[in-house]
Coordinates of C-alpha atoms in Angstrom, one line a residue:
X1 CA -38.5 31.9 -38.5
X2 CA -40.9 34.6 -37.6
X3 CA -43.5 36.3 -39.8
X4 CA -43.6 38.6 -41.7
X5 CA -40.4 37.6 -43.5
X6 CA -38.8 39.2 -46.5
X7 CA -38.1 36.8 -49.4
X8 CA -36.7 38.7 -52.4
X9 CA -39.5 41.1 -53.4
X10 CA -42.1 39.1 -51.5
X11 CA -43.3 39.6 -47.9
X12 CA -44.1 36.2 -46.5
X13 CA -47.1 36.6 -44.1
X14 CA -47.7 33.0 -42.9
X15 CA -46.9 29.4 -43.6
X16 CA -49.7 27.6 -45.4
X17 CA -48.3 24.1 -45.5
X18 CA -45.6 21.8 -46.7
X19 CA -45.3 18.9 -49.0
X20 CA -42.6 16.5 -50.1
X21 CA -40.8 19.1 -52.2
X22 CA -41.5 22.5 -50.8
X23 CA -43.3 24.8 -48.4
X24 CA -46.1 27.2 -49.4
X25 CA -46.5 30.7 -47.8
X26 CA -49.2 33.3 -47.9
X27 CA -47.4 36.4 -49.4
X28 CA -47.7 39.9 -50.7
X29 CA -45.8 41.6 -53.5
X30 CA -45.2 45.4 -53.5
X31 CA -46.5 45.7 -57.0
X32 CA -49.7 43.7 -56.5
X33 CA -52.8 44.3 -54.3
X34 CA -53.9 40.6 -54.2
X35 CA -52.5 38.0 -51.9
X36 CA -50.2 35.3 -53.4
X37 CA -48.9 31.9 -52.6
X38 CA -45.1 31.5 -52.8
X39 CA -43.8 28.0 -52.9
X40 CA -40.2 27.4 -52.0
X41 CA -38.2 24.3 -52.6
X42 CA -37.1 22.7 -49.2
X43 CA -33.5 23.8 -48.4
X44 CA -32.3 20.2 -48.1
X45 CA -33.3 19.6 -51.7
X46 CA -31.5 22.7 -53.2
X47 CA -28.4 20.5 -54.0
X48 CA -30.5 17.6 -55.3
X49 CA -30.4 17.9 -59.0
X50 CA -33.4 15.7 -59.6
X51 CA -35.6 17.6 -57.1
X52 CA -34.5 20.9 -58.5
X53 CA -35.4 19.7 -62.0
X54 CA -38.8 18.5 -60.9
X55 CA -39.5 21.8 -59.2
X56 CA -38.6 23.7 -62.3
X57 CA -40.7 21.4 -64.4
X58 CA -43.7 22.0 -62.1
X59 CA -43.2 25.8 -62.6
X60 CA -42.9 25.5 -66.3
X61 CA -45.9 23.3 -66.6
X62 CA -48.0 25.7 -64.4
X63 CA -47.0 28.5 -66.7
X64 CA -49.0 26.9 -69.5
X65 CA -52.2 26.3 -67.6
X66 CA -55.1 28.6 -67.8
X67 CA -58.3 27.4 -66.3
X68 CA -60.9 29.1 -63.9
X69 CA -60.4 26.2 -61.4
X70 CA -56.6 26.3 -61.3
X71 CA -54.6 29.0 -59.5
X72 CA -52.8 31.1 -62.0
X73 CA -49.0 31.2 -61.9
X74 CA -47.9 34.8 -61.6
X75 CA -44.1 34.5 -61.2
X76 CA -41.3 32.0 -61.0
X77 CA -37.6 32.4 -60.5
X78 CA -34.9 32.3 -57.9
X79 CA -33.9 34.4 -54.9
X80 CA -30.3 33.8 -53.8
X81 CA -30.2 30.6 -55.9
X82 CA -33.4 29.3 -54.2
X83 CA -36.2 28.5 -56.7
X84 CA -39.7 29.7 -56.1
X85 CA -43.0 29.9 -57.9
X86 CA -45.8 32.3 -57.0
X87 CA -49.5 31.7 -57.8
X88 CA -52.6 33.7 -57.1
X89 CA -54.1 33.0 -53.7
X90 CA -57.6 31.4 -53.8
X91 CA -59.5 31.7 -50.6
X92 CA -61.3 28.6 -49.4
X93 CA -61.4 25.8 -46.9
X94 CA -58.3 23.7 -46.8
X95 CA -58.8 20.2 -48.3
X96 CA -57.5 18.6 -45.0
X97 CA -60.3 20.3 -43.1
X98 CA -62.9 19.0 -45.5
X99 CA -61.6 15.4 -45.3

């Protein structure tokens, strides 16, 4: 996959990292001037009902958080049956670099 890549209304600019459930991308939305982070569930987990439910639960929980030290959830949904969540991008040094 090359960047930039279109994902629904988002333009994915770069891969930021991956975890057990999904991959995070630096992204832009045409209606927003700020950068975002879009997290997508790993393709191999799309048919795993438990993983899908956990991803949705994460997005729902994030929608109730509001704190100056937590990235704000700005969108969640699906693109072609693939769930995603989008948060504000907070510039900083990656945790792995600090450790």
